[in-house]
Structures are given as structure tokens and as C-alpha cells.
Amino acid sequence: MPTLEDEIRRLMADETARLHAAPDLAERVMRSSRSKRRRVRVAALATSVAVIAAAPIGYLTVGSVAMTGQEPTISVVPEPPPIDDTPPVPTEPPNLGDLGDGREFGHVRVGYLPERLQWSQRSVDNGDRYSITYNYKGDDKGSYRVQIHMYEEEAVQEVDDQIQAYRGEEDGEGVTVGARSGYLVVQNVGEDGMKGTPTLFLRMGDRQWAEIMFSPVYAEEFSSAEAVDAELKRIGEGLTSTM
């Protein structure tokens, strides 16, 4: 089957013969037609390049610039976010501020501390959970001899859960300190011979519990486990809620 160009050549040749036109007129017409199509394609491609150069952000991709003179299609691919490879700066947890001698903090007042103990200048404030530690003068500031941790409002449920778990394991015992109920237990007993942390949980009110702990190192300064328990109770008796 003859192509479109062949048919045009035939018609132009017939017309040329009739009008005595130049014999290569048909060929020149076809070249002119092809030249115009090339100019259309070049113009479309130039337009695509100009759009790409003018794009402010992201990546532009030219879909298909049709070889038949159709409009080019352009899609925008979002630029990936920059990668932050800066290591995080360690920060200290919020603390309770300047506590003076450390005998009053949060919503509690400490009436009794064993001899030579002082505030370690360290405290932690997590809202409804906060704590303070005491040590000897000259101790490393990261260590403690006695720690008092307070639980308030919804956080008291954590203490209830811990005590129920100890009761279920028949570990520790319930006690009464003054007119308040409590629970004595040695926590974190290690299989490697670590003696654990003697602890007194003390109910200060419906919305407040105290957890008084002796470090294993400090507990070794006492003559017996009974002496440790007695000193824990004495600290507990001296605690006063300010809620």
C-alpha cells in the first residue's frame, strides 16, 4: 500500500507536469513539511528544558515528549528530606531545684535522717514521680546511701501493683509504721551474690506513697537485717505529707 508521502509525490508530479513546474517541487514540499515537524519537536523539547530549569525545588522528570508534536508531560517528584546526622546532646532529667538542706521536697517533709547523711545535691522530677538521694560528705555524687522516691495521683497504682506482686511471691511483709500501713521487702536481689536493696513502701495518703530505699553498700553498715528495717521505719515515721 502506498504511503502518504508516495501519494503526495504522485499528485504533485501530475500537477507539475500539468503546470510545467519544477520537476523537484514535490520533493521540496516534503522536505519543507518534515522540516516544520522537526521545528515543532525542537520547540516542545526546548519548552520542557526551560520548565525544568525554572523549577525551584524537587526533581522534575519529562514523561514522553511525543515525536508527533504532542505536548510534553512533566511530573514532580518531592525532594527527600535532609538527613540530620548530628548526634543528640545528652540532657539531664528535670530536677526539683535548690532544696536547701534537702529536708523538704515536692509534697513531703523529712523529719529524720540517719547520722552524717546529707542531701547529695541530686534529685529527679517526673511530675507525679520524683525522688531525692542522700549520701555522706565526700561520696561520689552519682552514688547514694538513702533514696526517697515519691508516687502521687495516678502513679500510686504502680506501688499497688508492685506490692501485690511481692505478696503473690510471698516476698516481704506488711508492716504498720505509726498509724500508716507499709510493706518491707528487699528488692533487686542478684543471683551473683548481691544482697539487694532494703525497701520500705509507706502509704502517706490516698494519693501518695513513699518508697524509702537503702543502698546495699549502706545496708552493710548495720549489724543485722532487723537493724536495717528499724532504721527504715524510723525514717518513715518522720515523713510528713504536705499535700
Coordinates of N, CA, C and O in Angstrom, one line a residue, residues 5 9 27-41:
E5 N 3.3 9.9 1.8 CA 4.3 10.7 1.1 C 4.4 10.3 -0.4 O 4.5 11.1 -1.3
R9 N 3.7 12.7 -3.5 CA 4.6 12.8 -4.7 C 3.9 12.6 -6.0 O 4.2 13.3 -7.0
E27 N 9.4 17.0 -4.1 CA 10.4 16.6 -3.1 C 10.7 17.7 -2.1 O 10.9 17.6 -0.9
R28 N 10.7 19.0 -2.7 CA 11.0 20.2 -1.8 C 9.8 20.4 -0.8 O 10.0 20.8 0.3
V29 N 8.6 20.1 -1.3 CA 7.4 20.3 -0.4 C 7.5 19.3 0.7 O 7.3 19.6 1.9
M30 N 7.9 18.0 0.4 CA 8.0 17.0 1.5 C 9.1 17.4 2.5 O 8.9 17.2 3.7
R31 N 10.2 17.9 1.9 CA 11.3 18.3 2.9 C 10.9 19.5 3.8 O 11.2 19.5 4.9
S32 N 10.1 20.4 3.2 CA 9.6 21.5 4.0 C 8.6 21.0 5.0 O 8.7 21.5 6.2
S33 N 7.8 20.0 4.7 CA 6.9 19.5 5.7 C 7.6 18.8 6.8 O 7.3 19.0 8.0
R34 N 8.6 18.0 6.5 CA 9.4 17.4 7.5 C 10.2 18.4 8.4 O 10.3 18.2 9.6
S35 N 10.7 19.4 7.7 CA 11.4 20.5 8.5 C 10.5 21.1 9.5 O 10.9 21.4 10.6
K36 N 9.3 21.4 9.1 CA 8.3 22.0 10.0 C 8.1 21.1 11.2 O 8.0 21.6 12.4
R37 N 7.9 19.8 11.0 CA 7.7 18.9 12.1 C 8.9 18.9 13.1 O 8.7 18.8 14.3
R38 N 10.1 18.9 12.5 CA 11.3 18.9 13.3 C 11.3 20.2 14.2 O 11.7 20.1 15.4
R39 N 10.9 21.3 13.6 CA 10.9 22.6 14.4 C 9.9 22.5 15.5 O 10.1 23.0 16.6
V40 N 8.8 21.8 15.3 CA 7.8 21.7 16.4 C 8.3 20.8 17.5 O 8.2 21.1 18.7
R41 N 9.0 19.7 17.1 CA 9.6 18.8 18.1 C 10.7 19.5 18.9 O 10.8 19.4 20.2

